[in-house]
mmCIF file of C-alpha atoms in Angstrom:
data_model
loop_
_atom_site.group_PDB
_atom_site.id
_atom_site.type_symbol
_atom_site.label_atom_id
_atom_site.label_comp_id
_atom_site.label_asym_id
_atom_site.label_seq_id
_atom_site.Cartn_x
_atom_site.Cartn_y
_atom_site.Cartn_z
ATOM 1 C CA MET A 1269 -36.036 38.916 57.933
ATOM 2 C CA PRO A 1270 -33.898 35.697 58.129
ATOM 3 C CA SER A 1271 -29.815 36.340 58.864
ATOM 4 C CA ARG A 1272 -27.519 34.987 56.936
ATOM 5 C CA ARG A 1273 -26.602 32.626 59.601
ATOM 6 C CA SER A 1274 -29.764 31.502 59.806
ATOM 7 C CA LEU A 1275 -30.259 30.586 55.744
ATOM 8 C CA LEU A 1276 -26.619 28.896 56.523
ATOM 9 C CA LYS A 1277 -27.774 26.797 59.315
ATOM 10 C CA GLY A 1278 -31.213 25.730 57.370
ATOM 11 C CA ALA A 1279 -29.096 24.427 55.022
ATOM 12 C CA VAL A 1280 -26.734 22.449 56.840
ATOM 13 C CA SER A 1281 -30.038 21.018 58.196
ATOM 14 C CA GLY A 1282 -31.104 20.370 54.723
ATOM 15 C CA LEU A 1283 -27.579 18.279 53.944
ATOM 16 C CA ILE A 1284 -27.763 15.937 56.722
ATOM 17 C CA ALA A 1285 -31.709 14.932 57.072
ATOM 18 C CA ALA A 1286 -31.601 14.403 53.212
ATOM 19 C CA PRO A 1287 -30.448 10.008 52.423
ATOM 20 C CA PHE A 1288 -26.407 9.924 51.683
ATOM 21 C CA ILE A 1289 -25.785 8.428 48.204
ATOM 22 C CA ALA A 1290 -22.361 6.485 47.641
ATOM 23 C CA PRO A 1291 -20.878 8.023 45.051
ATOM 24 C CA SER A 1292 -20.436 5.129 41.438
ATOM 25 C CA LEU A 1293 -16.908 3.981 40.766
ATOM 26 C CA ALA A 1294 -18.656 2.504 37.770
ATOM 27 C CA PHE A 1295 -16.654 5.555 35.499
ATOM 28 C CA ALA A 1296 -18.122 6.089 31.458
ATOM 29 C CA LYS A 1297 -15.276 5.099 29.775
ATOM 30 C CA ALA A 1298 -14.747 6.356 25.889
ATOM 31 C CA PRO A 1299 -15.298 3.820 23.188
ATOM 32 C CA PHE A 1300 -12.740 2.367 21.116
ATOM 33 C CA ALA A 1301 -12.084 4.760 18.817
ATOM 34 C CA THR A 1302 -11.911 1.901 16.087
ATOM 35 C CA VAL A 1303 -10.580 4.575 12.233
ATOM 36 C CA GLN A 1304 -7.623 5.467 11.322
ATOM 37 C CA ALA A 1305 -7.127 9.525 10.707
ATOM 38 C CA PRO A 1306 -8.212 9.653 7.370
ATOM 39 C CA GLY A 1307 -5.758 8.950 4.699
ATOM 40 C CA PHE A 1308 -4.119 11.117 2.888
ATOM 41 C CA TYR A 1309 -0.610 12.868 2.965
ATOM 42 C CA ARG A 1310 0.167 16.310 0.832
ATOM 43 C CA LEU A 1311 3.121 17.558 -1.026
ATOM 44 C CA LYS A 1312 4.427 19.587 -3.939
ATOM 45 C CA ILE A 1313 6.835 19.061 -6.707
ATOM 46 C CA GLY A 1314 7.977 22.820 -8.849
ATOM 47 C CA SER A 1315 4.414 24.386 -8.922
ATOM 48 C CA VAL A 1316 2.495 21.156 -8.428
ATOM 49 C CA GLU A 1317 0.484 19.669 -6.510
ATOM 50 C CA VAL A 1318 0.435 16.612 -5.399
ATOM 51 C CA THR A 1319 -1.922 13.423 -2.857
ATOM 52 C CA ALA A 1320 -1.162 10.579 -1.743
ATOM 53 C CA LEU A 1321 -4.655 8.592 -0.964
ATOM 54 C CA SER A 1322 -4.815 5.598 1.111
ATOM 55 C CA ASP A 1323 -7.562 2.595 -0.598
ATOM 56 C CA GLY A 1324 -6.672 0.872 2.842
ATOM 57 C CA THR A 1325 -4.512 -2.307 3.657
ATOM 58 C CA VAL A 1326 -5.180 -5.416 2.846
ATOM 59 C CA PRO A 1327 -3.688 -8.624 5.552
ATOM 60 C CA LEU A 1328 -1.533 -10.789 2.425
ATOM 61 C CA PRO A 1329 0.835 -13.658 3.714
ATOM 62 C CA LEU A 1330 3.615 -12.227 1.856
ATOM 63 C CA SER A 1331 5.784 -14.499 2.790
ATOM 64 C CA LYS A 1332 4.569 -17.195 1.086
ATOM 65 C CA LEU A 1333 3.492 -15.080 -2.392
ATOM 66 C CA TYR A 1334 7.691 -13.983 -2.575
ATOM 67 C CA THR A 1335 9.223 -16.878 -5.577
ATOM 68 C CA HIS A 1336 12.840 -16.980 -6.228
ATOM 69 C CA THR A 1337 13.421 -17.434 -2.377
ATOM 70 C CA THR A 1338 12.401 -19.225 0.086
ATOM 71 C CA PRO A 1339 8.552 -18.804 2.752
ATOM 72 C CA GLN A 1340 11.390 -19.528 5.733
ATOM 73 C CA HIS A 1341 13.990 -16.908 4.301
ATOM 74 C CA ALA A 1342 11.108 -14.713 3.770
ATOM 75 C CA GLN A 1343 8.692 -14.709 6.232
ATOM 76 C CA GLU A 1344 12.431 -14.641 9.131
ATOM 77 C CA VAL A 1345 12.981 -11.111 6.842
ATOM 78 C CA LEU A 1346 9.848 -9.583 7.543
ATOM 79 C CA HIS A 1347 8.923 -11.221 10.884
ATOM 80 C CA GLU A 1348 12.403 -9.630 12.009
ATOM 81 C CA ALA A 1349 11.744 -6.288 10.249
ATOM 82 C CA PHE A 1350 8.659 -6.710 13.196
ATOM 83 C CA LEU A 1351 5.743 -7.158 10.923
ATOM 84 C CA PRO A 1352 2.852 -10.144 11.404
ATOM 85 C CA ASP A 1353 2.491 -13.212 9.024
ATOM 86 C CA MET A 1354 -0.030 -11.923 7.929
ATOM 87 C CA VAL A 1355 1.268 -8.511 6.189
ATOM 88 C CA PRO A 1356 -1.280 -5.019 5.955
ATOM 89 C CA THR A 1357 0.373 -4.187 2.486
ATOM 90 C CA SER A 1358 -0.777 -0.717 1.780
ATOM 91 C CA VAL A 1359 -3.021 0.066 -1.593
ATOM 92 C CA ASN A 1360 -1.641 3.672 -2.722
ATOM 93 C CA ALA A 1361 -3.161 6.307 -5.280
ATOM 94 C CA PHE A 1362 -1.745 9.103 -6.099
ATOM 95 C CA LEU A 1363 -3.458 12.189 -7.339
ATOM 96 C CA ILE A 1364 -2.106 15.562 -9.214
ATOM 97 C CA ASN A 1365 -2.704 19.135 -9.477
ATOM 98 C CA THR A 1366 -1.576 20.581 -11.997
ATOM 99 C CA GLY A 1367 -3.334 23.840 -11.224
ATOM 100 C CA GLU A 1368 -5.167 23.054 -14.945
ATOM 101 C CA ARG A 1369 -6.129 19.553 -14.150
ATOM 102 C CA LEU A 1370 -6.297 16.616 -11.432
ATOM 103 C CA VAL A 1371 -5.355 13.865 -12.152
ATOM 104 C CA LEU A 1372 -5.681 10.586 -10.947
ATOM 105 C CA ILE A 1373 -2.606 7.742 -10.970
ATOM 106 C CA ASP A 1374 -4.431 4.399 -9.765
ATOM 107 C CA ALA A 1375 -8.315 3.891 -8.721
ATOM 108 C CA GLY A 1376 -8.351 1.636 -6.250
ATOM 109 C CA SER A 1377 -9.948 -2.166 -5.719
ATOM 110 C CA GLY A 1378 -13.466 -0.050 -5.044
ATOM 111 C CA SER A 1379 -15.934 -3.463 -3.348
ATOM 112 C CA TYR A 1380 -14.059 -6.064 -5.155
ATOM 113 C CA LEU A 1381 -10.374 -7.512 -2.377
ATOM 114 C CA GLY A 1382 -12.866 -7.089 0.744
ATOM 115 C CA PRO A 1383 -13.436 -4.371 3.209
ATOM 116 C CA THR A 1384 -10.400 -3.066 4.816
ATOM 117 C CA LEU A 1385 -9.902 -1.742 1.067
ATOM 118 C CA GLY A 1386 -12.117 0.292 -1.043
ATOM 119 C CA LYS A 1387 -11.422 3.996 1.570
ATOM 120 C CA LEU A 1388 -10.025 5.852 -2.045
ATOM 121 C CA VAL A 1389 -13.294 7.656 -2.827
ATOM 122 C CA ALA A 1390 -13.325 7.990 1.307
ATOM 123 C CA ASN A 1391 -9.554 9.997 1.265
ATOM 124 C CA ILE A 1392 -9.947 11.887 -2.091
ATOM 125 C CA GLU A 1393 -13.275 13.565 -0.429
ATOM 126 C CA ALA A 1394 -11.390 13.978 2.349
ATOM 127 C CA SER A 1395 -8.657 15.772 0.909
ATOM 128 C CA GLY A 1396 -10.609 18.640 -0.248
ATOM 129 C CA TYR A 1397 -12.042 17.111 -3.385
ATOM 130 C CA LYS A 1398 -14.367 15.098 -5.229
ATOM 131 C CA ALA A 1399 -14.178 11.775 -6.951
ATOM 132 C CA GLY A 1400 -16.637 14.694 -9.701
ATOM 133 C CA ASP A 1401 -13.762 16.798 -10.223
ATOM 134 C CA ILE A 1402 -10.985 14.439 -11.532
ATOM 135 C CA ASP A 1403 -9.991 14.884 -15.486
ATOM 136 C CA ASP A 1404 -8.215 11.630 -15.733
ATOM 137 C CA VAL A 1405 -7.474 8.802 -14.613
ATOM 138 C CA VAL A 1406 -4.657 7.570 -15.645
ATOM 139 C CA LEU A 1407 -3.542 3.680 -14.384
ATOM 140 C CA THR A 1408 -0.248 1.740 -13.734
ATOM 141 C CA HIS A 1409 -1.884 -1.279 -14.604
ATOM 142 C CA ILE A 1410 -5.205 -2.958 -14.439
ATOM 143 C CA HIS A 1411 -5.078 -5.540 -11.720
ATOM 144 C CA THR A 1412 -8.156 -5.637 -8.932
ATOM 145 C CA ASP A 1413 -6.205 -3.419 -6.623
ATOM 146 C CA HIS A 1414 -5.411 -0.234 -9.027
ATOM 147 C CA SER A 1415 -8.295 -0.451 -11.468
ATOM 148 C CA GLY A 1416 -11.685 -1.771 -9.599
ATOM 149 C CA GLY A 1417 -12.393 1.262 -7.804
ATOM 150 C CA LEU A 1418 -12.827 2.356 -11.796
ATOM 151 C CA THR A 1419 -17.311 1.056 -10.975
ATOM 152 C CA ASN A 1420 -19.226 1.589 -8.697
ATOM 153 C CA ASN A 1421 -22.569 -1.475 -9.617
ATOM 154 C CA GLY A 1422 -21.655 -0.795 -13.820
ATOM 155 C CA THR A 1423 -22.029 2.827 -12.938
ATOM 156 C CA LEU A 1424 -18.855 4.989 -13.757
ATOM 157 C CA VAL A 1425 -16.675 6.748 -9.763
ATOM 158 C CA PHE A 1426 -14.997 9.274 -12.020
ATOM 159 C CA ALA A 1427 -17.504 10.459 -14.153
ATOM 160 C CA ASN A 1428 -16.333 13.324 -15.952
ATOM 161 C CA ALA A 1429 -12.677 11.531 -16.495
ATOM 162 C CA THR A 1430 -11.469 9.974 -19.184
ATOM 163 C CA LEU A 1431 -9.551 6.739 -18.295
ATOM 164 C CA ARG A 1432 -5.773 6.323 -19.454
ATOM 165 C CA VAL A 1433 -4.231 2.741 -20.487
ATOM 166 C CA ASN A 1434 -1.011 2.079 -22.178
ATOM 167 C CA GLU A 1435 -2.060 0.396 -24.832
ATOM 168 C CA ARG A 1436 0.097 -3.104 -24.293
ATOM 169 C CA GLU A 1437 -2.000 -3.110 -21.597
ATOM 170 C CA ALA A 1438 -5.221 -2.695 -22.764
ATOM 171 C CA LYS A 1439 -4.877 -4.508 -25.864
ATOM 172 C CA PHE A 1440 -3.832 -7.615 -23.170
ATOM 173 C CA TRP A 1441 -6.316 -7.577 -20.700
ATOM 174 C CA LEU A 1442 -9.702 -6.628 -23.051
ATOM 175 C CA SER A 1443 -8.850 -9.180 -25.041
ATOM 176 C CA ALA A 1444 -11.767 -11.816 -25.319
ATOM 177 C CA ASP A 1445 -9.011 -14.650 -26.253
ATOM 178 C CA ASN A 1446 -7.365 -13.652 -24.307
ATOM 179 C CA ALA A 1447 -9.688 -14.022 -21.171
ATOM 180 C CA LYS A 1448 -10.922 -17.685 -22.331
ATOM 181 C CA ALA A 1449 -7.763 -18.370 -22.671
ATOM 182 C CA ALA A 1450 -6.242 -17.414 -18.481
ATOM 183 C CA THR A 1451 -7.044 -20.269 -15.755
ATOM 184 C CA GLY A 1452 -7.184 -19.431 -12.073
ATOM 185 C CA ILE A 1453 -6.558 -16.175 -10.341
ATOM 186 C CA VAL A 1454 -6.065 -14.375 -13.707
ATOM 187 C CA LYS A 1455 -9.100 -15.625 -15.223
ATOM 188 C CA GLN A 1456 -11.653 -14.045 -12.540
ATOM 189 C CA GLN A 1457 -8.544 -10.667 -13.427
ATOM 190 C CA PHE A 1458 -10.313 -10.970 -16.835
ATOM 191 C CA ALA A 1459 -13.555 -10.386 -15.511
ATOM 192 C CA GLU A 1460 -13.008 -7.694 -13.347
ATOM 193 C CA ALA A 1461 -11.496 -5.729 -15.907
ATOM 194 C CA ASP A 1462 -13.846 -5.925 -18.399
ATOM 195 C CA GLN A 1463 -16.360 -5.074 -15.118
ATOM 196 C CA CYS A 1464 -14.121 -2.252 -14.197
ATOM 197 C CA VAL A 1465 -12.566 -1.021 -17.787
ATOM 198 C CA THR A 1466 -15.508 -1.503 -20.272
ATOM 199 C CA PRO A 1467 -18.044 0.726 -18.764
ATOM 200 C CA TYR A 1468 -15.473 3.779 -19.861
ATOM 201 C CA VAL A 1469 -14.695 1.722 -23.338
ATOM 202 C CA LYS A 1470 -18.649 1.855 -24.148
ATOM 203 C CA ALA A 1471 -18.618 5.617 -22.284
ATOM 204 C CA GLY A 1472 -16.597 7.358 -24.647
ATOM 205 C CA LYS A 1473 -14.081 7.526 -21.618
ATOM 206 C CA PHE A 1474 -11.080 5.327 -22.601
ATOM 207 C CA GLU A 1475 -8.141 6.326 -24.325
ATOM 208 C CA THR A 1476 -4.422 4.398 -24.506
ATOM 209 C CA PHE A 1477 -0.497 6.372 -25.103
ATOM 210 C CA ALA A 1478 2.212 4.011 -26.709
ATOM 211 C CA ASP A 1479 4.825 2.917 -24.573
ATOM 212 C CA ASN A 1480 7.681 5.769 -22.860
ATOM 213 C CA ALA A 1481 4.969 8.657 -24.227
ATOM 214 C CA ALA A 1482 2.520 11.180 -22.570
ATOM 215 C CA PRO A 1483 -0.364 9.452 -21.421
ATOM 216 C CA VAL A 1484 -1.528 13.265 -20.485
ATOM 217 C CA ALA A 1485 0.338 16.889 -20.820
ATOM 218 C CA GLY A 1486 2.396 17.231 -18.699
ATOM 219 C CA LEU A 1487 3.714 13.621 -17.537
ATOM 220 C CA GLY A 1488 5.260 10.653 -19.316
ATOM 221 C CA SER A 1489 5.470 7.133 -18.354
ATOM 222 C CA ILE A 1490 8.474 4.539 -18.682
ATOM 223 C CA LEU A 1491 7.122 1.048 -19.610
ATOM 224 C CA TYR A 1492 8.635 -1.764 -16.522
ATOM 225 C CA ALA A 1493 6.984 -4.530 -18.371
ATOM 226 C CA GLY A 1494 6.953 -7.500 -15.946
ATOM 227 C CA HIS A 1495 3.925 -7.653 -13.170
ATOM 228 C CA THR A 1496 1.728 -6.655 -15.948
ATOM 229 C CA PRO A 1497 2.208 -6.369 -20.053
ATOM 230 C CA GLY A 1498 2.169 -3.117 -20.681
ATOM 231 C CA HIS A 1499 2.608 -2.031 -16.045
ATOM 232 C CA SER A 1500 3.986 1.792 -16.854
ATOM 233 C CA ALA A 1501 5.088 4.172 -14.710
ATOM 234 C CA ILE A 1502 4.304 7.325 -14.880
ATOM 235 C CA THR A 1503 7.041 10.541 -13.932
ATOM 236 C CA LEU A 1504 5.812 14.074 -13.169
ATOM 237 C CA GLU A 1505 8.232 17.423 -13.781
ATOM 238 C CA SER A 1506 8.358 20.497 -11.942
ATOM 239 C CA GLU A 1507 10.583 23.459 -11.392
ATOM 240 C CA GLY A 1508 13.373 21.041 -11.945
ATOM 241 C CA GLN A 1509 11.902 19.031 -9.633
ATOM 242 C CA LYS A 1510 10.797 14.841 -10.540
ATOM 243 C CA ILE A 1511 8.626 12.552 -8.725
ATOM 244 C CA VAL A 1512 7.934 8.086 -10.269
ATOM 245 C CA PHE A 1513 5.127 6.868 -9.252
ATOM 246 C CA TRP A 1514 6.296 3.846 -8.990
ATOM 247 C CA GLY A 1515 2.999 2.007 -9.771
ATOM 248 C CA ASP A 1516 4.585 -2.114 -8.532
ATOM 249 C CA ILE A 1517 7.744 -2.016 -8.689
ATOM 250 C CA THR A 1518 8.020 -3.986 -6.099
ATOM 251 C CA HIS A 1519 5.009 -5.087 -3.459
ATOM 252 C CA GLY A 1520 6.216 -4.494 -0.069
ATOM 253 C CA ASP A 1521 9.450 -1.338 0.830
ATOM 254 C CA LEU A 1522 12.206 -5.130 2.951
ATOM 255 C CA LEU A 1523 12.500 -7.644 0.622
ATOM 256 C CA GLN A 1524 12.748 -6.763 -2.546
ATOM 257 C CA PHE A 1525 15.455 -4.210 -1.703
ATOM 258 C CA ASP A 1526 17.706 -5.753 -0.742
ATOM 259 C CA GLU A 1527 17.553 -8.837 -3.115
ATOM 260 C CA PRO A 1528 15.794 -7.778 -6.057
ATOM 261 C CA ASP A 1529 15.670 -10.965 -7.993
ATOM 262 C CA VAL A 1530 13.048 -11.992 -5.932
ATOM 263 C CA ALA A 1531 9.703 -11.770 -8.006
ATOM 264 C CA ILE A 1532 6.026 -12.508 -6.590
ATOM 265 C CA GLU A 1533 3.702 -14.777 -7.709
ATOM 266 C CA PHE A 1534 1.496 -12.163 -8.574
ATOM 267 C CA ASP A 1535 4.182 -10.843 -11.571
ATOM 268 C CA ILE A 1536 2.380 -12.128 -14.825
ATOM 269 C CA ASP A 1537 5.791 -11.980 -16.798
ATOM 270 C CA GLN A 1538 7.950 -12.603 -13.789
ATOM 271 C CA LYS A 1539 11.422 -12.292 -14.978
ATOM 272 C CA ARG A 1540 10.448 -9.625 -17.446
ATOM 273 C CA ALA A 1541 9.351 -8.142 -13.434
ATOM 274 C CA ILE A 1542 13.125 -8.297 -12.284
ATOM 275 C CA ALA A 1543 14.188 -7.098 -15.114
ATOM 276 C CA ALA A 1544 12.365 -3.616 -14.880
ATOM 277 C CA ARG A 1545 13.170 -3.628 -11.075
ATOM 278 C CA ALA A 1546 16.656 -4.071 -11.338
ATOM 279 C CA ASP A 1547 16.132 -0.838 -14.551
ATOM 280 C CA ALA A 1548 13.977 1.171 -12.013
ATOM 281 C CA PHE A 1549 15.594 1.051 -8.781
ATOM 282 C CA LYS A 1550 18.790 2.320 -11.288
ATOM 283 C CA GLN A 1551 17.537 4.833 -12.527
ATOM 284 C CA SER A 1552 16.472 5.920 -8.984
ATOM 285 C CA VAL A 1553 19.769 6.156 -7.295
ATOM 286 C CA GLU A 1554 20.366 7.595 -10.489
ATOM 287 C CA GLY A 1555 18.339 10.481 -10.760
ATOM 288 C CA LYS A 1556 17.846 11.456 -6.829
ATOM 289 C CA TYR A 1557 14.419 11.546 -7.457
ATOM 290 C CA LEU A 1558 11.523 10.661 -5.354
ATOM 291 C CA VAL A 1559 9.809 7.710 -6.594
ATOM 292 C CA ALA A 1560 6.017 6.835 -4.886
ATOM 293 C CA GLY A 1561 4.848 2.806 -4.550
ATOM 294 C CA ALA A 1562 1.122 1.236 -5.103
ATOM 295 C CA HIS A 1563 2.248 -0.679 -2.480
ATOM 296 C CA ILE A 1564 5.447 -0.224 0.253
ATOM 297 C CA ALA A 1565 3.801 1.108 3.443
ATOM 298 C CA PHE A 1566 1.792 4.442 3.102
ATOM 299 C CA PRO A 1567 2.125 7.366 2.232
ATOM 300 C CA GLY A 1568 4.379 5.099 -0.545
ATOM 301 C CA ILE A 1569 6.582 7.574 -0.923
ATOM 302 C CA GLY A 1570 10.238 8.478 -0.588
ATOM 303 C CA HIS A 1571 13.925 7.846 -1.740
ATOM 304 C CA VAL A 1572 16.063 4.403 -2.920
ATOM 305 C CA ARG A 1573 19.306 4.819 -2.535
ATOM 306 C CA LYS A 1574 22.675 2.319 -2.742
ATOM 307 C CA ASP A 1575 23.031 0.290 0.798
ATOM 308 C CA SER A 1576 25.712 -2.787 1.257
ATOM 309 C CA THR A 1577 23.923 -4.620 0.663
ATOM 310 C CA ASN A 1578 21.776 -4.019 -2.997
ATOM 311 C CA TYR A 1579 19.177 -0.584 -2.130
ATOM 312 C CA ASP A 1580 17.531 0.650 0.486
ATOM 313 C CA TRP A 1581 13.772 2.517 0.716
ATOM 314 C CA LEU A 1582 14.193 5.972 2.589
ATOM 315 C CA PRO A 1583 10.537 7.000 3.056
ATOM 316 C CA VAL A 1584 9.852 10.611 2.589
ATOM 317 C CA ASN A 1585 10.407 12.656 5.686
ATOM 318 C CA TYR A 1586 6.901 14.280 6.959
ATOM 319 C CA SER A 1587 6.928 18.001 7.023
#
């Protein structure tokens, strides 16, 4: 019977006899991860759950799009904040769970504005809900980055929801005469509004609300016309807490806070948009409530305060 010593000796002999293979120096590397974490952020307003949802970001030459300023000045302000010439600009939507209804504020851009956007439905699902769970979709306005996600090749994305829009906003964008008279990018926006909103009208799932009226029970609205004719913020109050979903009061969280008189090419009536922004800033400072912006860096929720140069944006503290 072989001894332990003879077994070890045989094993060593086998190792010596075996050919030597040098270890490979080309270690396997992990591939680059090219996507962010799911884009949702949740908080409570009183007893109501609010979920911020990212539709993605789109690179915009904001310094060239701002008006009532110079591109050089705008670019200097953006560069001082370490932002590139093409600023990654958030497109945000917000989901409200009252305990009785699920209400989506704005619907993202769908497939209209390129591959870096159109992430809303995926992020709704990542946050624990489904598009079919949503009872109401309330639009702050009908620009394509807010309404493009309503349909997919003519099919209702939010098949169980009623679409709700300010009545003057609907009258403007769904007018065949207005569409015929429009030019340039606005003419394209009319065509896209027809593609995205009209299917809900035809399906009997479309309702309008009056200026400063409740779009759905438990919510309110504030007419901030200018960016579009019926552009409206949506308000939510619960147990003494308040948040106002601004829509497009600002584009970004820098220049227009320090210089509220700066408008943007997307404003249909720039003078009225500037006046609406002045009102929105003043009211949010006085009310000390949270605001949620569609184009403020995700999640787009925070407070506005006065500072030495005008106003300042304070993002919500992560919790």
